[in-house]
Short mmCIF file of C-alpha atoms in Angstrom, two decimals:
data_model
loop_
_atom_site.label_atom_id
_atom_site.label_comp_id
_atom_site.label_asym_id
_atom_site.label_seq_id
_atom_site.Cartn_x
_atom_site.Cartn_y
_atom_site.Cartn_z
CA UNK A 1 96.89 96.72 95.73
CA UNK A 2 99.06 95.60 98.67
CA UNK A 3 101.72 98.24 99.34
CA UNK A 4 105.21 97.25 100.53
CA UNK A 5 106.97 100.05 102.40
CA UNK A 6 110.41 98.44 102.39
CA UNK A 7 112.35 96.02 100.23
CA UNK A 8 115.89 95.93 98.83
CA UNK A 9 115.85 95.28 95.10
CA UNK A 10 119.63 95.56 94.75
CA UNK A 11 120.17 92.66 97.15
CA UNK A 12 117.56 90.59 95.31
CA UNK A 13 119.25 91.42 92.00
CA UNK A 14 122.61 90.35 93.46
CA UNK A 15 121.10 87.10 94.72
CA UNK A 16 118.84 86.16 91.80
CA UNK A 17 119.57 88.40 88.80
CA UNK A 18 117.90 91.23 86.91
CA UNK A 19 115.56 88.96 84.93
CA UNK A 20 114.19 87.55 88.18
CA UNK A 21 113.50 91.03 89.54
CA UNK A 22 111.93 92.11 86.24
CA UNK A 23 109.47 89.23 86.62
CA UNK A 24 108.81 90.23 90.24
CA UNK A 25 108.04 93.79 89.14
CA UNK A 26 105.61 92.52 86.52
CA UNK A 27 103.83 90.40 89.12
CA UNK A 28 103.66 93.36 91.51
CA UNK A 29 102.17 95.47 88.72
CA UNK A 30 99.57 92.77 88.06
CA UNK A 31 98.36 93.04 91.68
CA UNK A 32 98.03 96.82 91.24
CA UNK A 33 100.41 97.56 94.09
CA UNK A 34 100.09 101.24 94.95
CA UNK A 35 103.37 101.86 96.78
CA UNK A 36 106.60 99.86 96.74
CA UNK A 37 109.62 101.45 98.43
CA UNK A 38 113.13 100.37 97.49
CA UNK A 39 115.63 100.94 100.30
CA UNK A 40 119.41 101.12 100.47
CA UNK A 41 121.98 101.06 103.24
CA UNK A 42 124.80 103.28 101.95
CA UNK A 43 125.09 107.05 101.79
CA UNK A 44 125.37 107.35 98.02
CA UNK A 45 123.82 104.15 96.66
CA UNK A 46 120.62 105.74 95.30
CA UNK A 47 122.12 106.40 91.85
CA UNK A 48 123.24 102.78 91.37
CA UNK A 49 119.98 101.46 92.79
CA UNK A 50 117.90 103.60 90.43
CA UNK A 51 120.00 102.43 87.47
CA UNK A 52 119.67 98.78 88.51
CA UNK A 53 115.88 99.02 88.82
CA UNK A 54 115.71 100.85 85.48
CA UNK A 55 117.65 98.01 83.84
CA UNK A 56 115.13 95.53 85.24
CA UNK A 57 112.21 97.57 83.94
CA UNK A 58 113.75 97.60 80.47
CA UNK A 59 113.54 93.79 80.44
CA UNK A 60 109.74 94.06 80.58
CA UNK A 61 108.18 93.87 77.11
CA UNK A 62 104.81 95.48 77.79
CA UNK A 63 104.92 99.29 77.84
CA UNK A 64 101.75 99.56 79.91
CA UNK A 65 103.28 97.32 82.57
CA UNK A 66 106.46 99.38 82.52
CA UNK A 67 104.38 102.48 83.20
CA UNK A 68 102.61 100.83 86.14
CA UNK A 69 105.94 99.70 87.62
CA UNK A 70 107.43 103.19 87.37
CA UNK A 71 104.35 104.62 89.06
CA UNK A 72 104.42 102.26 92.04
CA UNK A 73 108.16 102.47 92.74
CA UNK A 74 109.59 104.87 95.34
CA UNK A 75 112.98 105.13 97.01
CA UNK A 76 114.63 105.94 100.31
CA UNK A 77 118.27 106.75 101.05
CA UNK A 78 119.98 106.15 104.36
CA UNK A 79 122.95 104.77 106.26
CA UNK A 80 122.81 101.60 108.33
CA UNK A 81 125.12 101.50 111.37
CA UNK A 82 128.06 99.32 110.38
CA UNK A 83 131.46 100.08 111.92
CA UNK A 84 132.80 102.13 109.00
CA UNK A 85 129.68 104.29 108.87
CA UNK A 86 129.73 104.84 112.63
CA UNK A 87 133.40 105.78 112.72
CA UNK A 88 133.18 108.08 109.68
CA UNK A 89 129.67 109.38 110.34
CA UNK A 90 130.31 113.05 109.57
CA UNK A 91 131.71 112.27 106.12
CA UNK A 92 128.89 109.81 105.51
CA UNK A 93 126.20 112.31 106.50
CA UNK A 94 127.70 114.97 104.25
CA UNK A 95 127.69 112.46 101.39
CA UNK A 96 124.10 111.43 102.15
CA UNK A 97 122.83 115.00 102.15
CA UNK A 98 124.68 115.88 98.95
CA UNK A 99 123.40 112.70 97.29
CA UNK A 100 119.77 113.27 98.25
CA UNK A 101 119.78 116.88 97.13
CA UNK A 102 121.58 116.19 93.85
CA UNK A 103 119.35 113.22 93.05
CA UNK A 104 116.12 115.09 93.77
CA UNK A 105 117.34 118.06 91.70
CA UNK A 106 118.47 115.89 88.78
CA UNK A 107 116.66 114.98 85.57
CA UNK A 108 116.63 111.30 86.56
CA UNK A 109 113.19 109.86 85.91
CA UNK A 110 113.07 108.70 89.54
CA UNK A 111 114.18 112.05 90.98
CA UNK A 112 110.73 112.84 92.35
CA UNK A 113 110.42 109.35 93.82
CA UNK A 114 112.97 109.73 96.63
CA UNK A 115 110.55 110.17 99.53
CA UNK A 116 112.32 109.14 102.75
CA UNK A 117 115.57 108.90 104.69
CA UNK A 118 116.59 105.48 105.95
CA UNK A 119 116.61 102.80 107.03
CA UNK A 120 118.79 104.11 109.85
CA UNK A 121 118.97 103.66 113.57
CA UNK A 122 120.22 101.25 116.22
CA UNK A 123 121.05 97.58 115.73
CA UNK A 124 122.42 95.39 118.51
CA UNK A 125 120.95 92.14 117.20
CA UNK A 126 124.22 90.34 116.61
CA UNK A 127 122.47 87.27 115.20
CA UNK A 128 120.49 89.22 112.61
CA UNK A 129 120.48 87.74 109.13
CA UNK A 130 121.03 91.24 107.80
CA UNK A 131 124.44 91.32 109.48
CA UNK A 132 125.49 87.72 109.16
CA UNK A 133 129.05 87.30 110.38
CA UNK A 134 129.21 90.80 111.87
CA UNK A 135 131.67 91.13 114.74
CA UNK A 136 130.38 93.05 117.74
CA UNK A 137 133.37 93.17 120.09
CA UNK A 138 134.05 96.70 118.85
CA UNK A 139 130.64 97.92 120.10
CA UNK A 140 131.88 99.27 123.41
CA UNK A 141 130.30 102.21 125.24
CA UNK A 142 132.08 104.76 123.04
CA UNK A 143 131.05 103.09 119.79
CA UNK A 144 127.41 102.82 120.90
CA UNK A 145 127.48 106.56 121.62
CA UNK A 146 128.82 107.17 118.12
CA UNK A 147 126.13 104.88 116.66
CA UNK A 148 123.49 107.00 118.38
CA UNK A 149 125.15 110.08 116.92
CA UNK A 150 124.95 108.64 113.39
CA UNK A 151 121.25 108.00 113.93
CA UNK A 152 120.70 111.49 115.36
CA UNK A 153 122.45 113.07 112.39
CA UNK A 154 120.08 111.31 109.98
CA UNK A 155 117.01 112.33 111.98
CA UNK A 156 118.32 115.90 111.95
CA UNK A 157 118.77 115.67 108.18
CA UNK A 158 115.18 114.45 107.90
CA UNK A 159 114.07 117.53 109.83
CA UNK A 160 116.18 119.80 107.63
CA UNK A 161 114.85 118.33 104.37
CA UNK A 162 111.34 117.70 105.73
CA UNK A 163 111.52 114.00 104.88
CA UNK A 164 110.09 111.10 106.89
CA UNK A 165 112.63 108.73 108.41
CA UNK A 166 112.52 104.94 108.30
CA UNK A 167 113.84 103.82 111.68
CA UNK A 168 115.59 100.49 112.14
CA UNK A 169 115.68 99.53 115.82
CA UNK A 170 116.69 96.09 117.09
CA UNK A 171 117.62 95.26 120.68
CA UNK A 172 118.35 98.92 121.21
CA UNK A 173 115.12 100.38 122.54
CA UNK A 174 116.66 102.67 125.16
CA UNK A 175 119.28 104.01 122.74
CA UNK A 176 116.51 104.67 120.21
CA UNK A 177 114.48 106.45 122.87
CA UNK A 178 117.46 108.64 123.79
CA UNK A 179 117.95 109.79 120.20
CA UNK A 180 114.28 110.40 119.44
CA UNK A 181 113.89 112.49 122.59
CA UNK A 182 117.00 114.50 121.78
CA UNK A 183 116.28 115.28 118.11
CA UNK A 184 112.50 115.64 118.28
CA UNK A 185 111.84 114.74 114.64
CA UNK A 186 109.01 112.25 114.87
CA UNK A 187 107.92 111.99 111.26
CA UNK A 188 108.37 108.47 109.98
CA UNK A 189 107.98 104.77 110.63
CA UNK A 190 109.48 102.22 113.00
CA UNK A 191 110.02 99.49 110.42
CA UNK A 192 110.01 95.75 111.10
CA UNK A 193 108.69 96.40 114.61
CA UNK A 194 110.48 94.05 117.03
CA UNK A 195 109.54 95.21 120.52
CA UNK A 196 106.63 94.50 122.84
CA UNK A 197 103.31 96.24 123.40
CA UNK A 198 104.66 98.23 126.35
CA UNK A 199 107.36 99.83 124.21
CA UNK A 200 104.89 100.40 121.38
CA UNK A 201 103.12 103.14 123.33
CA UNK A 202 106.28 105.24 123.43
CA UNK A 203 106.50 105.34 119.62
CA UNK A 204 102.76 105.86 119.13
CA UNK A 205 102.66 108.72 121.62
CA UNK A 206 105.34 110.53 119.62
CA UNK A 207 103.40 110.07 116.37
CA UNK A 208 105.37 107.31 114.68
CA UNK A 209 103.86 104.87 112.20
CA UNK A 210 104.50 101.18 112.88
CA UNK A 211 105.36 98.64 110.19
CA UNK A 212 105.23 94.86 110.43
CA UNK A 213 107.26 92.46 108.28
CA UNK A 214 107.34 88.67 107.93
CA UNK A 215 108.66 88.20 111.45
CA UNK A 216 105.19 89.00 112.77
CA UNK A 217 104.07 85.58 111.47
CA UNK A 218 106.70 83.72 113.52
CA UNK A 219 104.85 84.01 116.85
CA UNK A 220 103.58 80.43 116.85
CA UNK A 221 100.84 79.13 119.13
CA UNK A 222 102.56 80.19 122.36
CA UNK A 223 102.95 83.82 121.38
CA UNK A 224 99.88 84.17 119.16
CA UNK A 225 97.72 85.98 121.71
CA UNK A 226 100.49 88.44 122.59
CA UNK A 227 101.13 89.09 118.91
CA UNK A 228 97.43 89.64 118.27
CA UNK A 229 97.30 92.13 121.15
CA UNK A 230 100.35 93.96 119.79
CA UNK A 231 98.97 94.12 116.25
CA UNK A 232 95.60 95.38 117.45
CA UNK A 233 97.20 98.07 119.60
CA UNK A 234 98.40 99.94 116.50
CA UNK A 235 95.69 102.35 115.29
CA UNK A 236 94.45 101.80 111.75
CA UNK A 237 95.76 105.23 110.75
CA UNK A 238 99.32 104.31 111.83
CA UNK A 239 99.82 100.78 110.52
CA UNK A 240 102.10 99.87 107.60
CA UNK A 241 103.23 96.57 106.09
CA UNK A 242 106.55 95.55 104.50
CA UNK A 243 108.40 92.48 103.31
CA UNK A 244 111.90 93.76 104.19
CA UNK A 245 112.90 91.34 101.43
CA UNK A 246 115.09 89.48 100.74
CA UNK A 247 115.00 88.83 104.51
CA UNK A 248 112.32 87.53 106.91
CA UNK A 249 110.14 85.50 104.57
CA UNK A 250 106.74 85.01 106.23
CA UNK A 251 105.27 81.69 107.31
CA UNK A 252 104.81 79.33 105.44
CA UNK A 253 107.95 80.40 103.55
CA UNK A 254 110.21 81.02 106.57
CA UNK A 255 113.92 80.34 105.99
CA UNK A 256 113.62 80.93 102.24
CA UNK A 257 114.70 83.99 100.29
CA UNK A 258 111.95 86.58 100.60
CA UNK A 259 110.49 88.68 97.76
CA UNK A 260 107.94 91.52 97.58
CA UNK A 261 105.41 89.08 96.16
CA UNK A 262 105.18 87.37 99.55
CA UNK A 263 103.53 90.48 100.97
CA UNK A 264 100.07 88.88 100.81
CA UNK A 265 100.98 86.41 103.58
CA UNK A 266 101.75 89.29 105.92
CA UNK A 267 98.58 91.17 105.02
CA UNK A 268 96.51 88.03 105.55
CA UNK A 269 98.11 87.34 108.93
CA UNK A 270 97.78 90.89 110.26
CA UNK A 271 94.25 91.26 108.89
CA UNK A 272 93.16 88.02 110.56
CA UNK A 273 94.56 89.17 113.91
CA UNK A 274 92.72 92.48 113.51
CA UNK A 275 89.50 90.68 112.49
CA UNK A 276 89.22 92.52 109.19
CA UNK A 277 89.44 91.72 105.50
CA UNK A 278 92.93 91.87 103.97
CA UNK A 279 91.56 94.23 101.32
CA UNK A 280 90.43 96.66 104.04
CA UNK A 281 93.87 96.51 105.63
CA UNK A 282 95.48 97.15 102.24
CA UNK A 283 93.29 100.23 101.76
CA UNK A 284 94.29 101.55 105.20
CA UNK A 285 97.98 100.99 104.47
CA UNK A 286 97.66 102.73 101.09
CA UNK A 287 96.09 105.74 102.78
CA UNK A 288 98.86 105.78 105.39
CA UNK A 289 101.51 105.64 102.64
CA UNK A 290 99.87 108.64 101.01
CA UNK A 291 99.91 110.64 104.23
CA UNK A 292 103.39 109.74 105.44
CA UNK A 293 105.43 109.54 102.24
CA UNK A 294 103.48 111.49 99.65
CA UNK A 295 101.92 114.25 101.77
CA UNK A 296 98.57 113.56 100.17
#
């Protein structure tokens, strides 16, 4: 029953094939996962992503398992800040809004499962595995301002459509602060939290949920106490867990390709630091998924 609030099935399909993902989905169904959110990074990729997942589901023989998989799957749609998206942000935002509205109004069997905008936000982590080989010389003062504008436009769209936003923020705390203060749409989650305890209070005070991925397990002995303090500072009613797969595989699988089925390592690690059973943490996360994404 361990929910995963962010993974990218399309990337896993590209890396390992549809049959591999079909098996992953069956294994997730066997654990009775309540909520599994598939994310994208392009304005109009939701249609292709839904089709790709549907193709994987069709490879499953058992109809009961297929039903469970369809129930647990949800989707987000957003724009990550690469150079093309930043430079052409107004066209991209128009495409994103049109895509979300048309998808939710369609007869697609996943139409009611699009529950969030994102991931979107600020990324100045030039060594990130998600942007391997990305050049950053173009990120001058003007481009960073435009990146903030792209983020603000997506937050504004979240406010317009009353959808929670999945915020991606890496080595850009102040820029993220500037945008959140300006737009004042604080419904969503700071995913893959990568800042310290002192910055955590800013997000919590505004009402944001906080999600941890496999990176939380990388602290090692030296940073273990600081990580435990950070994890415990997040209230039970605001904590979420994700794999962010295929990236950031948790210890002991670090530096391998990540999958949603590695989520248990993250739950076990976070639960241990919070001195609670992993099952109790999973129940809290499920309840938080209901409140944030499903309005229930």
